[in-house]
XYZ file of C-alpha atoms in Angstrom:
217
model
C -4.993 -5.358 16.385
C -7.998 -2.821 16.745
C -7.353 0.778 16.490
C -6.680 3.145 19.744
C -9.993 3.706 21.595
C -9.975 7.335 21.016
C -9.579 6.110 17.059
C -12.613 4.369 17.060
C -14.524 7.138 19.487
C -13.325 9.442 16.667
C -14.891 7.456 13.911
C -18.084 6.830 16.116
C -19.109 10.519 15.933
C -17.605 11.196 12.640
C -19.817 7.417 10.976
C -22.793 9.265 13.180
C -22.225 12.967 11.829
C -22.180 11.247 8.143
C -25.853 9.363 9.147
C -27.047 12.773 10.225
C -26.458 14.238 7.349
C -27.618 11.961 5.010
C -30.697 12.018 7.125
C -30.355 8.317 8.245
C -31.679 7.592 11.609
C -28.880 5.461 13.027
C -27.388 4.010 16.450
C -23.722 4.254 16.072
C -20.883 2.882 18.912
C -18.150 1.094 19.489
C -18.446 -2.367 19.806
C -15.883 -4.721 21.791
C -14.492 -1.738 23.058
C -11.233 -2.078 24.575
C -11.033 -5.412 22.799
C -8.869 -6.931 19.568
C -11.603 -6.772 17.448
C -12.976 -3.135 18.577
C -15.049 -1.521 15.877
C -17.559 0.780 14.997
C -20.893 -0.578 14.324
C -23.838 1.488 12.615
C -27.291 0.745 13.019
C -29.201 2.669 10.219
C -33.180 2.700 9.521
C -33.603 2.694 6.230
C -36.759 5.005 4.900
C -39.384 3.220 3.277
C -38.339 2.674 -0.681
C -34.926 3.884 0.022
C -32.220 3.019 -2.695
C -29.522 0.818 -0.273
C -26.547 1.238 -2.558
C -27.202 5.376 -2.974
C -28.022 5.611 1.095
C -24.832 3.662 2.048
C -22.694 5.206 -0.794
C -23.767 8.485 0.223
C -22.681 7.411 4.124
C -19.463 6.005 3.115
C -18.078 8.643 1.431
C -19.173 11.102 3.871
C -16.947 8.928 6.481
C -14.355 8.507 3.677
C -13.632 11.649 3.023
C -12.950 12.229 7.227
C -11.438 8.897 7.990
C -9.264 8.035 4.970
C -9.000 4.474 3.910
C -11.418 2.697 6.789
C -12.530 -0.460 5.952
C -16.430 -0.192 5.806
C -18.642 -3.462 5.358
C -22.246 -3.840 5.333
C -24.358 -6.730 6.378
C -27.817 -7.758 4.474
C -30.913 -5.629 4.999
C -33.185 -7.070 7.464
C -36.836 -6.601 8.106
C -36.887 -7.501 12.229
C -35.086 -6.718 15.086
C -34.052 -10.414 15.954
C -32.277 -10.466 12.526
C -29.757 -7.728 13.514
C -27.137 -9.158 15.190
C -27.003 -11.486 12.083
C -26.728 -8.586 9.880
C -23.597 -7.337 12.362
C -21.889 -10.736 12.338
C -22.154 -10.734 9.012
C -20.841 -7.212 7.893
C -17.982 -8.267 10.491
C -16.956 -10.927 8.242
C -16.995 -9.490 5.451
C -14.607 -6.668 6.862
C -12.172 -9.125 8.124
C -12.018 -10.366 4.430
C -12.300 -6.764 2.431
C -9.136 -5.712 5.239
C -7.202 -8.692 3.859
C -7.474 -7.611 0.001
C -6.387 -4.981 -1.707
C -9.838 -3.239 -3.266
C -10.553 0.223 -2.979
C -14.108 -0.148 -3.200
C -16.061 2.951 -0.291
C -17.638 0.194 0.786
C -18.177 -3.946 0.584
C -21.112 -6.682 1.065
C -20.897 -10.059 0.814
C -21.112 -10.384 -2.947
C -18.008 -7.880 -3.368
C -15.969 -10.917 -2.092
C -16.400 -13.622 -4.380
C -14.313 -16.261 -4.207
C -12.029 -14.836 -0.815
C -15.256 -14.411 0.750
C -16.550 -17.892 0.415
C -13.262 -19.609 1.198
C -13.616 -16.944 4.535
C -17.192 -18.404 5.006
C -15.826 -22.286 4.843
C -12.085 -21.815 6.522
C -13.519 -23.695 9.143
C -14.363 -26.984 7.154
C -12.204 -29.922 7.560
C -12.079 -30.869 3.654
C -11.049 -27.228 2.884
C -7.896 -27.583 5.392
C -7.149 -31.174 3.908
C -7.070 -29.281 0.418
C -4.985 -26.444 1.641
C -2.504 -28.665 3.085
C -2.748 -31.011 -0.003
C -1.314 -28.001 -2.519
C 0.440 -26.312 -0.275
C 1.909 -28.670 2.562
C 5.315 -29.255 0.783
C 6.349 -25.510 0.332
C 5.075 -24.667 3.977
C 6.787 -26.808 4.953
C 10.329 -26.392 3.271
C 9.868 -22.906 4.274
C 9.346 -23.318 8.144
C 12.585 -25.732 7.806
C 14.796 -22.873 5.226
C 13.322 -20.258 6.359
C 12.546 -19.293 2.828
C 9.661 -17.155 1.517
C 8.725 -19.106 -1.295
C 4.926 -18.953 -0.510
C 5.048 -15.175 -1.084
C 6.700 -15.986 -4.139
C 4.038 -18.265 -5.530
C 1.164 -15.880 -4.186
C 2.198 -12.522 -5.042
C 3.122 -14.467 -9.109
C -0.263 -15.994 -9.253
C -1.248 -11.875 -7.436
C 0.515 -10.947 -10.635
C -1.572 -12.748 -13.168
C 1.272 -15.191 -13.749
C 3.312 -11.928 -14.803
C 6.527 -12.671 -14.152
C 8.407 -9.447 -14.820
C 5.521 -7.876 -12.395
C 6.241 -10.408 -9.910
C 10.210 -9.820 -9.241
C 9.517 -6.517 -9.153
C 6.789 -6.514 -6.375
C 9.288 -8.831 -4.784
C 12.099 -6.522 -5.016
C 13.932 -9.343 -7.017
C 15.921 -9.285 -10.482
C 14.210 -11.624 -12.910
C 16.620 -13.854 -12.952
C 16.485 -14.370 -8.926
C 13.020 -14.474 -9.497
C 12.983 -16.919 -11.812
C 15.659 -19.186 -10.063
C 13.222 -19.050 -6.812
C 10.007 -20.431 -9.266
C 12.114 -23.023 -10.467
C 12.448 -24.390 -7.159
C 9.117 -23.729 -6.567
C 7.947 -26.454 -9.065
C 10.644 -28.646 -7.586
C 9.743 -28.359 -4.397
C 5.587 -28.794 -5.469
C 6.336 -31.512 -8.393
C 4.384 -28.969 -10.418
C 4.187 -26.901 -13.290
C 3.589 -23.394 -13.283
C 2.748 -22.707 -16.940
C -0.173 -25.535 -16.383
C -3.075 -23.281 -16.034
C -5.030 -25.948 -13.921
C -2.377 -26.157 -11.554
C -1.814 -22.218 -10.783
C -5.802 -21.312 -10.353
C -5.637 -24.340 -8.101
C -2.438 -23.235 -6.134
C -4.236 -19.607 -6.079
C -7.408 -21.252 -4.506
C -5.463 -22.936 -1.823
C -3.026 -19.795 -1.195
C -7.073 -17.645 -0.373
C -8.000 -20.585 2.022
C -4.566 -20.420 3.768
C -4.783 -16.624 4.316
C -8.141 -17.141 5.833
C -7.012 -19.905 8.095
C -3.981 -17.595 8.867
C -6.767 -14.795 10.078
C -8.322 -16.643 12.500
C -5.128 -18.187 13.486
C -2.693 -15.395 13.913
């Protein structure tokens, strides 16, 4: 859900006090207001020769340091007024994705995203459902019947770097519970989960799902 109105008013004139003084001409409102996916957009003209990554690093941690941990994205640099509203769709993507991580960059673009980005750009595309369901299907489905949360499982040990020790304890588990639950994990997938192949595939799929998930609340 978007943030209270007077929230994003608030961040309107503080994103617009950090453009002043960074001496950025900019347009800043809220956009969607009163909508789910409210936000604050900043239109900034760029001086001629101006370093991007020092101008916006300079803004965002003006904002940062009066908003706390706001997600801030930035769409491409365009020459022409008729690109702009592809510079804002973009930059809104990319903050759906960046709000979905857990990065503590001041800041992201669409190359900050890598692979969660790209599987954000294609979560529409039939072949990358059909995949998703392909790894996944069984264990989404023996949850939704148990009522189990062996997806979290699987994600936050693949999270983990395939740390198990790290794993149960994100998950408030004792190894051995932990372990018990990946066990039936592999049963449930017919898989392996020392098999490298398998887990960066399994990982792959688990990024797809949570960008389905996003659009699909």
């Amino acid at each position: 859900p978007a943030p209270p109105v007077g929230e994003l008013s608030a961040l309107a004139e503080t994103a617009a006090s950090a453009c002043k003084d960074a001496r950025l001409a900019a347009l800043v409102g809220v956009l969607d207001e009163g909508g789910p996916h409210a936000r604050v957009g900043v239109l900034a003209s760029l001086p001629a020769r101006a370093d991007v990554e020092t101008a916006l690093t300079e803004v965002a941690t003006r904002i940062r340091k009066q908003s706390g941990d706001t997600v801030m994205a930035a769409g491409s640099v365009v020459e022409t007024i008729q690109d702009v509203r592809r510079s804002f769709l973009e930059a809104e993507q990319v903050a759906d994705v960046a709000a979905r991580g857990q990065g503590a960059r001041l800041f992201y673009r669409l190359p900050d995203l890598r692979l969660r980005g790209l599987l954000h750009l294609l979560r529409d595309d039939a072949r990358v459902q059909t995949f998703v369901e392909r790894e996944l299907g069984p264990l989404l489905e023996y949850d939704a019947q148990r009522g189990s949360d062996l997806t979290r499982i699987l994600e936050l040990y693949l999270e983990a770097g395939r740390n198990k020790a790290v794993a149960a304890q994100q998950a408030h588990l004792s190894r051995p519970a932990f372990y018990e639950r990946l066990r039936r994990i592999e049963r449930v997938l017919d898989a392996d989960l020392d098999d490298v192949e398998s887990c960066v595939s399994f990982h792959v799929a688990l990024l797809a799902l949570s960008s389905v998930r996003w659009e699909r609340p």
